[in-house]
Coordinates of C-alpha atoms and ligand atoms in Angstrom, one line a residue:
Chain A
M156 CA -25.5 41.4 -16.4
K157 CA -25.1 38.3 -18.7
Q158 CA -28.4 38.8 -20.4
Y159 CA -27.7 42.8 -21.0
L160 CA -24.9 41.6 -22.9
A161 CA -26.4 39.3 -24.9
I162 CA -29.5 41.5 -25.8
I163 CA -27.3 43.8 -26.6
A164 CA -24.9 41.8 -29.2
M165 CA -28.0 40.4 -30.6
D166 CA -29.3 43.4 -31.2
I167 CA -26.2 45.0 -32.7
K168 CA -26.1 41.9 -34.9
L169 CA -29.7 42.0 -36.0
A170 CA -29.5 45.6 -36.8
L171 CA -26.9 45.5 -39.0
R172 CA -28.5 42.5 -40.9
L173 CA -31.7 44.6 -41.8
R174 CA -31.0 46.8 -44.9
A175 CA -33.6 49.2 -43.7
V176 CA -31.7 50.2 -40.3
I177 CA -28.2 50.9 -42.8
F178 CA -30.1 52.8 -45.0
F179 CA -31.9 55.3 -42.5
N180 CA -28.7 55.0 -40.1
Y181 CA -25.7 55.6 -42.3
L182 CA -27.1 56.1 -46.3
F183 CA -29.6 58.7 -45.7
P184 CA -27.9 61.1 -43.3
L185 CA -24.7 60.7 -45.7
F186 CA -26.9 61.7 -48.5
F187 CA -27.9 64.5 -47.0
F188 CA -24.4 65.3 -46.0
F189 CA -22.6 65.0 -49.1
G190 CA -25.7 66.5 -50.9
F191 CA -25.4 69.8 -48.7
A192 CA -21.9 69.9 -48.1
T193 CA -21.1 70.4 -51.9
F194 CA -23.4 73.6 -51.9
L195 CA -22.8 75.1 -48.6
G196 CA -19.6 73.4 -47.5
R197 CA -17.5 75.2 -49.7
S198 CA -19.1 78.8 -48.9
D199 CA -16.9 81.3 -47.2
R200 CA -19.1 81.3 -44.3
I201 CA -17.2 79.0 -42.0
G202 CA -20.8 78.1 -40.5
G203 CA -21.7 76.4 -43.5
M204 CA -20.4 73.2 -42.7
V205 CA -21.3 73.0 -39.3
Y206 CA -24.9 73.9 -40.7
V207 CA -24.9 70.7 -42.8
V208 CA -23.1 68.1 -40.0
T209 CA -25.3 69.3 -37.4
M210 CA -28.4 68.8 -39.8
S211 CA -27.2 64.8 -41.0
I212 CA -26.8 64.3 -37.1
T213 CA -30.4 65.6 -36.3
F214 CA -31.7 63.5 -39.0
G215 CA -29.7 60.7 -37.6
V216 CA -30.8 61.6 -34.1
L217 CA -34.5 61.6 -35.1
G218 CA -34.5 58.9 -37.2
S219 CA -32.8 56.6 -34.6
G220 CA -35.3 57.6 -32.1
F221 CA -38.7 57.5 -33.4
F222 CA -37.9 54.8 -36.3
G223 CA -35.3 52.5 -35.3
A224 CA -36.7 52.5 -31.5
G225 CA -40.0 53.4 -31.3
I226 CA -41.7 52.0 -34.7
R227 CA -39.3 48.9 -34.2
A228 CA -40.5 48.0 -30.8
I229 CA -43.9 48.3 -31.8
Q230 CA -43.2 46.1 -34.9
E231 CA -41.6 43.3 -32.2
R232 CA -45.0 43.8 -30.4
E233 CA -47.1 43.2 -33.0
L234 CA -45.4 40.3 -34.5
G235 CA -45.5 38.2 -31.5
I236 CA -41.9 38.5 -30.9
L237 CA -42.0 40.2 -27.4
R238 CA -44.4 37.5 -26.6
R239 CA -41.3 34.9 -26.9
Y240 CA -39.5 36.9 -24.3
K241 CA -42.0 37.2 -21.8
V242 CA -41.9 33.3 -21.3
T243 CA -38.8 34.1 -19.9
P244 CA -37.8 35.6 -16.3
I245 CA -36.5 38.9 -17.9
T246 CA -38.0 42.0 -17.1
P247 CA -38.5 45.0 -19.4
L248 CA -35.4 46.8 -18.5
P249 CA -32.7 44.8 -20.1
L250 CA -34.6 45.0 -23.4
L251 CA -35.3 48.9 -22.9
V252 CA -31.5 49.4 -22.0
G253 CA -30.5 47.1 -24.9
S254 CA -32.1 49.1 -27.2
M255 CA -30.7 52.3 -26.1
V256 CA -27.4 51.0 -25.8
T257 CA -27.7 49.6 -29.5
G258 CA -28.7 52.6 -31.1
W259 CA -25.9 54.6 -29.5
I260 CA -23.3 51.6 -30.6
I261 CA -24.5 52.0 -34.1
F262 CA -24.6 55.6 -34.3
I263 CA -21.4 56.9 -32.6
P264 CA -19.3 55.5 -35.4
Y265 CA -21.4 57.4 -37.7
I266 CA -20.8 60.7 -35.9
V267 CA -17.6 60.8 -35.7
L268 CA -16.9 59.6 -39.2
M269 CA -19.3 62.4 -40.1
L270 CA -17.1 64.8 -38.3
L271 CA -13.8 63.6 -39.8
M272 CA -14.9 64.2 -43.2
A273 CA -16.3 67.2 -42.6
H274 CA -12.7 68.2 -41.4
F275 CA -10.5 66.6 -43.7
I276 CA -13.0 66.9 -47.2
Y277 CA -14.7 70.2 -46.4
Q278 CA -12.0 72.0 -43.9
M279 CA -14.6 72.1 -41.0
P280 CA -12.5 73.2 -37.9
M281 CA -12.6 70.6 -35.5
P282 CA -14.6 71.3 -32.4
A283 CA -12.5 72.4 -29.5
H284 CA -14.1 70.1 -27.1
M285 CA -14.2 66.8 -29.1
F286 CA -15.1 64.4 -26.6
Q287 CA -17.7 67.0 -24.4
L288 CA -19.5 67.4 -28.2
L289 CA -19.8 63.3 -28.3
V290 CA -21.1 63.2 -25.0
F291 CA -23.8 65.9 -26.0
I292 CA -24.8 64.5 -29.0
S293 CA -25.0 60.8 -27.2
L294 CA -27.3 62.2 -24.8
G295 CA -29.4 63.8 -27.8
L296 CA -29.3 60.2 -29.0
I297 CA -30.3 58.4 -25.7
A298 CA -32.8 60.9 -25.2
F299 CA -34.9 60.5 -28.5
R300 CA -34.5 56.9 -28.3
S301 CA -36.4 57.0 -25.3
L302 CA -38.9 59.3 -26.7
G303 CA -39.3 56.5 -29.1
L304 CA -40.1 53.8 -26.6
V305 CA -42.3 56.0 -24.6
I306 CA -44.6 56.7 -28.0
A307 CA -44.1 53.0 -28.4
S308 CA -45.8 51.9 -25.0
V309 CA -48.5 54.4 -25.5
A310 CA -49.3 53.2 -29.0
N311 CA -52.2 50.5 -29.1
T312 CA -51.6 49.8 -32.9
M313 CA -48.6 50.7 -35.7
Q314 CA -51.1 52.8 -37.2
E315 CA -51.2 54.7 -33.7
G316 CA -47.6 54.7 -33.4
T317 CA -46.8 55.8 -36.8
I318 CA -49.3 59.0 -36.6
L319 CA -47.6 59.8 -33.0
V320 CA -43.9 59.5 -34.7
Q321 CA -44.9 62.0 -37.6
L322 CA -46.6 64.4 -35.2
C323 CA -43.3 64.1 -33.7
Y324 CA -40.6 64.0 -36.8
F325 CA -41.7 66.4 -39.0
P326 CA -42.2 69.4 -36.8
M327 CA -38.8 68.7 -35.4
I328 CA -37.2 68.3 -38.7
F329 CA -38.4 71.6 -39.9
L330 CA -38.9 74.0 -36.7
S331 CA -35.8 73.0 -34.6
G332 CA -33.5 75.1 -36.7
A333 CA -32.0 71.7 -38.3
T334 CA -33.1 72.5 -41.9
I335 CA -34.6 75.8 -41.9
P336 CA -32.4 78.2 -39.9
E337 CA -34.1 79.8 -36.7
E338 CA -33.1 83.1 -37.7
V339 CA -36.1 82.9 -40.0
F340 CA -38.2 81.9 -37.8
K341 CA -40.9 84.7 -36.2
G342 CA -44.2 85.0 -34.0
V343 CA -45.8 81.5 -33.4
I344 CA -43.3 79.8 -35.7
K345 CA -40.4 80.9 -33.4
I346 CA -42.4 80.0 -29.9
L347 CA -43.1 76.5 -31.5
H348 CA -39.7 76.5 -32.3
N349 CA -38.3 77.1 -28.5
F350 CA -41.0 73.9 -27.6
M351 CA -39.1 71.7 -30.0
P352 CA -37.0 68.9 -28.0
A353 CA -34.7 68.8 -31.0
T354 CA -33.9 72.5 -30.8
Y355 CA -31.8 72.3 -28.0
L356 CA -29.7 69.3 -29.7
V357 CA -29.1 71.5 -32.7
R358 CA -28.5 74.4 -30.6
G359 CA -25.9 72.7 -28.3
M360 CA -24.4 71.2 -31.2
R361 CA -23.9 74.3 -33.2
N362 CA -22.9 76.2 -30.0
M363 CA -20.2 73.9 -29.4
M364 CA -18.9 73.6 -33.1
L365 CA -19.1 77.0 -34.2
H366 CA -18.3 79.0 -30.9
G367 CA -16.0 76.6 -29.4
Q368 CA -18.2 76.3 -26.3
G369 CA -18.1 73.3 -24.1
L370 CA -20.4 71.5 -22.2
L371 CA -20.6 73.3 -19.2
E372 CA -21.6 76.7 -20.8
K373 CA -25.0 77.4 -19.2
E374 CA -27.0 76.9 -22.5
N375 CA -25.7 74.1 -23.4
L376 CA -25.8 72.4 -19.7
A377 CA -29.4 73.2 -19.6
A378 CA -29.9 71.0 -22.5
A379 CA -27.8 68.2 -21.7
G380 CA -29.7 68.3 -18.2
V381 CA -32.9 68.4 -19.9
M382 CA -32.0 65.4 -22.2
I383 CA -31.0 63.3 -18.7
L384 CA -34.5 64.0 -17.7
T385 CA -35.9 63.1 -20.7
I386 CA -33.5 59.6 -20.9
L387 CA -34.7 58.7 -17.2
G388 CA -38.4 60.3 -17.5
G389 CA -38.9 58.2 -20.4
G390 CA -37.2 55.1 -19.2
L391 CA -39.4 54.8 -16.0
I392 CA -42.4 55.4 -18.2
S393 CA -41.5 52.9 -21.1
M394 CA -40.9 50.6 -18.0
K395 CA -44.2 51.2 -16.5
L396 CA -46.4 50.9 -19.6
F397 CA -44.2 48.4 -21.1
R398 CA -46.6 45.7 -23.1
W399 CA -45.3 42.4 -24.5
E400 CA -48.7 41.6 -26.4
K401 CA -50.4 43.7 -28.7
E402 CA -53.9 42.2 -27.3
E403 CA -53.0 44.0 -24.3
K404 CA -54.2 47.8 -24.7
I405 CA -53.5 51.0 -22.8
R406 CA -56.1 53.1 -21.5
G407 CA -56.8 56.3 -23.3
R408 CA -55.6 58.4 -20.4
A409 CA -52.6 56.9 -20.0
K410 CA -51.2 58.3 -23.0
L411 CA -51.0 61.3 -21.3
W412 CA -47.8 60.3 -20.0
V413 CA -46.1 61.4 -23.2
L414 CA -46.9 64.8 -22.0
V415 CA -44.9 64.1 -18.8
V416 CA -41.7 63.1 -20.7
L417 CA -42.0 66.0 -22.9
L418 CA -42.5 68.2 -19.9
P419 CA -38.5 69.0 -19.0
F420 CA -38.4 70.6 -22.9
I421 CA -42.0 72.5 -22.2
V422 CA -40.5 74.2 -18.9
L423 CA -37.2 74.7 -21.2
G424 CA -39.3 76.2 -24.1
A425 CA -41.2 78.5 -21.7
L426 CA -38.5 79.8 -19.9
Q427 CA -37.2 81.0 -23.3
W428 CA -40.2 82.3 -24.3
L429 CA -40.3 84.4 -21.2
H430 CA -36.7 85.3 -21.9
N431 CA -37.4 86.5 -25.2
K432 CA -40.2 88.6 -24.0
Chain B
M52 CA -40.8 10.3 -3.7
N53 CA -42.7 13.6 -4.0
T54 CA -46.2 13.4 -3.5
Q55 CA -47.0 16.9 -3.8
P56 CA -48.6 17.8 -7.1
V57 CA -46.5 19.6 -9.3
I58 CA -49.8 21.8 -10.7
A59 CA -52.9 22.1 -8.6
V60 CA -55.9 24.5 -9.5
Q61 CA -58.8 25.1 -7.8
S62 CA -62.0 27.2 -9.1
L63 CA -59.6 28.8 -11.7
K64 CA -61.3 31.8 -13.6
K65 CA -60.9 34.2 -16.5
T66 CA -62.7 36.9 -17.5
Y67 CA -61.7 39.4 -20.4
D68 CA -64.1 42.3 -20.2
K69 CA -67.6 40.8 -21.0
V70 CA -65.8 37.1 -22.4
E71 CA -66.0 34.6 -19.6
A72 CA -63.4 32.5 -20.9
V73 CA -62.5 29.9 -17.9
K74 CA -65.8 29.3 -15.5
G75 CA -63.8 28.0 -12.5
I76 CA -62.1 24.4 -12.7
D77 CA -60.2 22.4 -10.9
F78 CA -57.5 19.6 -11.8
Q79 CA -54.2 18.6 -10.4
V80 CA -50.8 17.5 -12.4
A81 CA -48.7 15.0 -10.8
E82 CA -44.9 14.7 -11.3
G83 CA -43.7 12.8 -14.5
E84 CA -47.6 13.0 -15.6
V85 CA -48.5 14.2 -19.4
F86 CA -51.8 16.1 -19.0
G87 CA -53.7 16.9 -21.7
L88 CA -56.2 19.7 -22.2
L89 CA -58.4 19.1 -25.0
G90 CA -61.3 21.0 -26.4
P91 CA -62.4 22.9 -29.7
N92 CA -61.4 26.4 -30.6
G93 CA -62.5 29.0 -27.9
A94 CA -62.7 26.5 -25.2
G95 CA -60.1 28.4 -22.8
K96 CA -57.1 26.3 -23.6
T97 CA -54.7 29.0 -24.0
S98 CA -56.4 31.3 -21.3
T99 CA -55.8 28.3 -18.6
I100 CA -52.1 27.4 -19.7
E101 CA -51.3 31.1 -19.9
I102 CA -51.9 31.9 -16.2
L103 CA -50.5 28.8 -15.3
E104 CA -47.2 29.8 -17.2
G105 CA -47.5 33.3 -15.1
L106 CA -48.3 35.1 -18.6
R107 CA -51.9 36.2 -17.5
P108 CA -53.6 37.0 -14.5
R109 CA -56.1 34.8 -13.3
T110 CA -59.7 36.6 -12.7
G111 CA -60.6 34.0 -9.6
G112 CA -59.8 31.0 -8.0
N113 CA -56.2 29.5 -7.0
A114 CA -53.2 28.1 -8.8
T115 CA -49.8 26.7 -8.0
V116 CA -47.3 25.4 -10.0
L117 CA -44.0 23.9 -8.8
G118 CA -45.3 25.5 -5.3
F119 CA -45.1 28.9 -6.8
D120 CA -48.1 31.6 -6.9
P121 CA -48.2 32.4 -10.9
D122 CA -49.4 35.7 -10.2
R123 CA -46.8 36.7 -7.9
Q124 CA -43.9 34.9 -8.3
K125 CA -43.8 35.2 -11.7
Q126 CA -40.1 35.6 -12.2
Q127 CA -38.9 32.3 -10.0
L128 CA -41.6 30.5 -11.7
K129 CA -40.5 31.3 -15.5
D130 CA -37.2 30.5 -14.3
R131 CA -38.0 26.9 -13.8
I132 CA -40.6 26.1 -16.5
G133 CA -40.6 25.4 -20.4
V134 CA -43.0 27.0 -22.5
C135 CA -43.9 26.5 -26.3
L136 CA -46.5 29.2 -27.0
Q137 CA -49.5 28.7 -29.4
A138 CA -48.6 31.8 -31.3
T139 CA -45.0 33.7 -31.3
N140 CA -42.5 34.7 -33.7
L141 CA -38.6 35.5 -33.4
P142 CA -36.9 38.2 -35.5
A143 CA -36.6 37.3 -39.3
K144 CA -33.0 37.5 -39.2
M145 CA -31.9 35.6 -36.0
R146 CA -30.0 32.7 -36.6
V147 CA -31.3 29.3 -35.3
Q148 CA -28.5 28.9 -32.6
E149 CA -28.0 32.7 -31.4
A150 CA -31.7 32.2 -30.9
L151 CA -31.0 29.4 -28.3
E152 CA -27.9 31.1 -26.8
L153 CA -29.7 34.3 -26.3
F154 CA -32.8 32.8 -24.8
G155 CA -30.6 30.8 -22.7
S156 CA -29.0 33.9 -21.1
F157 CA -32.1 34.5 -19.6
Y158 CA -32.1 31.9 -17.4
T159 CA -30.1 30.6 -14.0
R160 CA -29.2 27.5 -15.5
S161 CA -29.2 26.6 -19.5
I162 CA -27.9 23.7 -21.4
S163 CA -25.7 24.0 -24.0
S164 CA -27.2 25.2 -27.5
E165 CA -24.9 22.4 -29.2
Q166 CA -26.8 19.6 -27.2
L167 CA -30.1 21.0 -28.1
L168 CA -29.6 21.5 -31.7
K169 CA -28.3 17.8 -31.8
R170 CA -31.2 16.6 -29.9
L171 CA -33.7 18.2 -32.0
Q172 CA -32.3 17.7 -35.5
L173 CA -31.8 21.4 -35.8
W174 CA -27.8 21.2 -36.2
E175 CA -27.6 21.5 -40.0
K176 CA -30.0 24.3 -39.6
R177 CA -28.1 26.3 -36.7
A178 CA -26.8 29.1 -39.1
A179 CA -30.0 29.3 -40.8
F180 CA -32.2 32.8 -40.5
Y181 CA -35.7 32.1 -38.4
E182 CA -37.3 33.3 -41.6
T183 CA -36.2 30.9 -43.8
L184 CA -37.1 28.0 -41.7
S185 CA -40.3 25.6 -42.6
G186 CA -43.2 25.2 -40.2
G187 CA -42.0 21.9 -38.7
Q188 CA -38.5 23.5 -38.2
K189 CA -39.9 26.5 -36.4
Q190 CA -41.8 24.2 -34.1
R191 CA -38.7 22.4 -33.3
L192 CA -36.8 25.5 -32.4
A193 CA -39.9 26.3 -30.6
L194 CA -39.6 23.1 -28.4
A195 CA -35.5 23.3 -28.2
L196 CA -36.4 26.8 -26.8
A197 CA -38.8 25.5 -24.3
L198 CA -36.0 23.0 -23.0
V199 CA -33.1 25.6 -22.9
N200 CA -33.1 26.2 -19.0
D201 CA -33.7 21.9 -18.6
P202 CA -36.9 22.4 -17.3
Q203 CA -38.8 19.7 -15.0
L204 CA -42.3 21.1 -16.1
L205 CA -43.2 21.9 -19.9
F206 CA -46.2 23.8 -21.5
L207 CA -47.1 22.7 -24.7
D208 CA -49.8 24.9 -26.5
E209 CA -51.1 23.2 -29.5
P210 CA -47.8 21.9 -30.3
T211 CA -48.8 20.3 -33.5
T212 CA -51.7 22.4 -34.9
G213 CA -50.9 23.5 -38.5
L214 CA -48.1 20.9 -39.2
D215 CA -48.1 18.0 -41.8
P216 CA -49.0 14.8 -40.5
Q217 CA -45.5 13.4 -40.9
I218 CA -43.8 16.2 -38.8
R219 CA -46.9 15.8 -36.4
L220 CA -45.2 12.4 -35.9
E221 CA -42.2 13.5 -35.5
I222 CA -43.0 16.3 -32.5
H223 CA -45.0 13.2 -30.9
G224 CA -41.5 11.5 -30.9
L225 CA -39.8 14.6 -29.3
I226 CA -42.8 14.9 -26.7
E227 CA -42.5 11.0 -25.8
E228 CA -39.0 11.4 -25.1
M229 CA -39.5 14.3 -22.7
K230 CA -42.0 12.1 -21.0
S231 CA -39.5 9.4 -21.0
E232 CA -37.1 11.8 -19.2
K233 CA -39.2 12.2 -16.3
R234 CA -40.6 15.7 -17.2
T235 CA -43.9 16.8 -16.3
V236 CA -45.9 18.1 -19.6
V237 CA -49.0 20.1 -19.8
L238 CA -50.4 20.2 -23.2
T239 CA -53.5 21.5 -25.1
T240 CA -54.5 20.3 -28.3
H241 CA -57.8 19.4 -30.2
Y242 CA -56.6 16.5 -32.0
I243 CA -58.0 13.5 -30.4
E244 CA -55.3 10.9 -31.7
E245 CA -52.8 13.1 -30.0
A246 CA -54.2 13.5 -26.5
E247 CA -55.2 9.3 -26.9
R248 CA -51.2 8.8 -27.7
L249 CA -49.4 10.9 -25.7
C250 CA -51.3 11.9 -22.5
D251 CA -51.4 9.7 -19.3
R252 CA -54.5 11.7 -18.0
V253 CA -57.0 14.0 -20.4
A254 CA -59.2 17.0 -19.1
I255 CA -61.9 17.7 -21.9
I256 CA -62.7 21.3 -21.7
D257 CA -65.8 23.0 -23.4
E258 CA -66.7 26.6 -23.0
G259 CA -64.2 27.3 -20.2
K260 CA -65.5 24.0 -18.1
I261 CA -63.8 20.8 -17.6
V262 CA -66.5 18.1 -19.1
A263 CA -64.7 15.0 -18.1
M264 CA -61.4 14.1 -17.0
G265 CA -59.3 11.1 -16.5
T266 CA -57.2 8.3 -18.5
P267 CA -58.1 8.1 -22.1
R268 CA -58.8 4.5 -21.0
E269 CA -61.1 5.9 -18.0
L270 CA -63.0 8.4 -20.6
Q271 CA -63.7 6.1 -23.2
Q272 CA -65.2 3.5 -20.5
Q273 CA -67.3 6.4 -19.6
S274 CA -69.0 6.4 -23.1
K275 CA -72.3 5.2 -23.3
G276 CA -71.3 4.1 -26.8
Q277 CA -70.7 0.4 -27.5
S278 CA -68.1 -1.3 -29.3
R279 CA -68.5 -2.6 -33.0
I280 CA -67.5 -6.0 -33.9
D281 CA -67.2 -6.9 -37.6
I282 CA -67.1 -10.4 -38.4
I283 CA -66.1 -11.7 -41.9
C284 CA -66.6 -15.1 -43.1
G285 CA -65.7 -17.3 -46.0
Q286 CA -68.9 -18.7 -46.6
P287 CA -72.7 -17.3 -45.4
M288 CA -73.8 -17.3 -42.2
N289 CA -77.6 -18.3 -41.8
A290 CA -79.5 -15.6 -40.2
A291 CA -82.1 -18.2 -38.8
T292 CA -79.2 -19.5 -36.4
L293 CA -77.9 -16.3 -35.0
P294 CA -78.2 -16.4 -31.3
Q295 CA -78.9 -13.4 -29.0
W296 CA -75.1 -12.7 -28.1
P297 CA -74.6 -11.6 -24.3
D298 CA -74.6 -8.1 -23.8
A299 CA -74.9 -7.6 -27.3
V300 CA -77.0 -4.7 -28.2
E301 CA -77.8 -4.5 -32.0
S302 CA -76.4 -7.4 -34.4
K303 CA -77.0 -7.1 -38.1
L304 CA -76.0 -9.7 -41.0
S305 CA -74.9 -8.2 -44.3
E306 CA -77.3 -9.3 -47.3
D307 CA -74.6 -11.5 -49.0
G308 CA -74.3 -12.8 -45.2
K309 CA -70.6 -13.4 -45.2
S310 CA -70.1 -10.4 -42.9
L311 CA -71.7 -9.4 -39.2
T312 CA -71.4 -6.5 -37.5
V313 CA -72.4 -6.5 -33.7
H314 CA -72.7 -3.5 -31.1
S315 CA -71.8 -4.9 -27.3
S316 CA -71.2 -2.5 -24.4
R317 CA -68.8 -5.6 -23.3
P318 CA -67.0 -6.4 -26.6
A319 CA -64.6 -8.7 -25.1
R320 CA -67.2 -11.3 -23.9
T321 CA -69.2 -10.8 -26.6
L322 CA -66.4 -11.4 -29.0
F323 CA -65.5 -14.6 -27.1
E324 CA -69.0 -16.2 -27.7
I325 CA -69.2 -15.0 -31.1
M326 CA -66.0 -17.2 -31.7
K327 CA -67.3 -20.0 -29.9
W328 CA -70.0 -20.1 -32.0
L329 CA -68.7 -19.9 -35.2
D330 CA -66.2 -23.0 -34.3
Q331 CA -69.5 -24.4 -33.3
Q332 CA -71.1 -24.2 -36.7
G333 CA -67.7 -25.0 -38.2
M334 CA -67.4 -21.7 -40.0
Q335 CA -64.2 -20.3 -41.7
L336 CA -63.1 -16.9 -40.2
E337 CA -61.7 -14.4 -42.3
D338 CA -61.3 -11.4 -40.6
V339 CA -62.5 -9.7 -37.1
H340 CA -62.2 -5.6 -36.4
L341 CA -62.9 -4.6 -33.3
K342 CA -63.8 -1.1 -32.8
R343 CA -63.9 0.8 -29.3
P344 CA -65.6 4.2 -28.7
T345 CA -62.9 6.8 -29.2
L346 CA -62.5 9.9 -27.1
E347 CA -64.1 11.6 -30.3
D348 CA -67.4 9.6 -29.4
V349 CA -66.8 10.7 -25.6
F350 CA -66.7 14.1 -26.8
V351 CA -69.4 14.3 -28.8
E352 CA -71.7 12.8 -26.1
L353 CA -70.4 15.2 -23.7
T354 CA -70.9 18.3 -25.6
G355 CA -73.1 17.5 -28.6
K356 CA -70.2 19.1 -30.8
R357 CA -67.5 17.8 -32.7
L358 CA -63.8 18.9 -32.2
R359 CA -63.0 20.0 -35.3
D360 CA -65.3 21.9 -37.7
Ligands
ATP84 N1 -56.9 38.8 -25.0 C1 -58.0 38.4 -25.1 N2 -58.7 39.5 -25.0 C2 -60.1 39.2 -25.0 N3 -60.8 37.9 -25.7 C3 -59.7 36.8 -25.3 C4 -58.4 37.3 -25.2 N4 -57.9 35.7 -25.1 C5 -59.0 34.7 -25.6 N5 -60.1 35.8 -25.3 C6 -61.4 34.9 -25.9 O1 -61.6 33.7 -24.5 C7 -62.1 32.5 -24.9 C8 -60.9 31.4 -25.0 O2 -59.8 31.8 -25.6 P1 -58.9 30.7 -25.3 O3 -57.7 31.6 -26.4 O4 -58.2 30.5 -24.2 O5 -59.2 29.2 -26.5 P2 -58.4 28.1 -26.3 O6 -59.1 26.9 -26.2 O7 -57.2 28.5 -26.7 O8 -58.6 28.4 -28.3 P3 -58.1 27.7 -29.8 O9 -58.1 26.4 -29.9 O10 -58.6 28.5 -30.6 O11 -56.6 28.3 -29.3 C9 -62.3 32.6 -26.6 O12 -63.8 33.1 -26.9 C10 -61.2 33.9 -26.5 O13 -61.9 34.9 -27.5
MG85 MG1 -55.3 28.4 -27.6

């Protein structure tokens, strides 16, 4: 326990000392928030502000997961920092748990701040089930950090890691409905949309903020369940494939484990697709 | 007194894909001993030492460290040893004292960061970020981290490579301190002076094999090379009267006759005879040098290479 607390406390201090972390976690999503809020927030559609808030949160979650957890883990391995930890009696578990918890602690105040600003500056109604919404967003955040860590554990080099991250990040930004509204998706794009893990985060948040739904509504519960599976699956796989040194390479076949983590989302996408048909 | 060796290694092998880095080596390290692995780049020093630290799996042979099998009892072993890696890093924005406290929390027992900071002369730097430390300070921090669990056994992989001579001496002092505290130390190096100065016993390792092992003195005595005696006198010596010294292999007088060089396999005896002769001749002795064969000479004889390129 002592080591978990020490790692989390250190991780938080380190994160707050890095300008890049502050920028990508707070300033960048805030910039979007205010930018879009000025355009859409005052429009008569009540959904305008919810749209802006969910977009900013999704940017934050994806950035925290893929860059904050994934890329950073690769960096620590490549710089020989993890080697120093390898010498000690700890297992990868406290490091992985530490990464998830730290990400959450840094992120949650930002979410609360954004919701409050949306409410008080732009008159967005407060979500009916605030606590449940925060739980849902937390699950999303930890699930995406888990995905980030899986990417880190299957990428042999920073270059590979960056490619994988971009392959996940950009489609999710554009096809999850976070930026481009899902109503405009047709055909193949709509099918792809339903296979994006971020889609379920965006949809769940909008259900809860726009329609006053709670976490126990069928669709939201399914999304939450899938995120929990991702957290557990991602955690197990990152543990199993964890490498302390960049000299240890992973075999090509082991990379297929990424698909295993995505499996719950693939099933969800397939169900949605069948349902639409 | 515990007579069990702290480390016992039998026919240890390590192969990476195709590279045979360690080709079956045997050695033991006794409690309280400073044991050195001396060898050129790529000899297999790091591979050997990291197998013993539980960091890399061995390909063959046996190893016991503090009674543990480093492959199967990694956690227990790591909890008890101190390690200074050849290549490592800490997060740029981690402060010196934070690093000691963080790493201390990973062990079942640890000593206070304050005590370590003072001992390793890092007290003034305790709030400095890792990225701002000099090479010597980073190395002192690495040693402090190795001591954080108060280990009885330390592994130091090239603890002074790439440091200034001044800082190297400082690190030597710290290693001598560890020795005086009765800790067992295994260190690797490619500096002869380091091995000679610090180690009770040295294994010379080359291309994955131990080519010689013993105390520095024993190794020097194994050398076929002879000691060299240089004599300088106030007035010229007469070449015609020079006797054949016992055990001397070769003697040579300089042109001005004032300096004499003698190679001998038993320098103490030869030197004694030379002194006696000079006295009989009524010569005035100005200077004497005795140079024994160094570990470097031994190394070159055994491997046909020099240690440093
Ligand atoms: N992770 C690895 N993968 C493949 N080959 C390796 C690996 N580590 C070491 N080797 C090879 O094994 C041999 C021994 O390397 P090792 O690092 O043990 O030598 P060393 O004596 O510590 O050298 P140095 O003085 O340069 O540190 C070298 O040929 C090296 O290239
Ligand atoms: Mg080495």
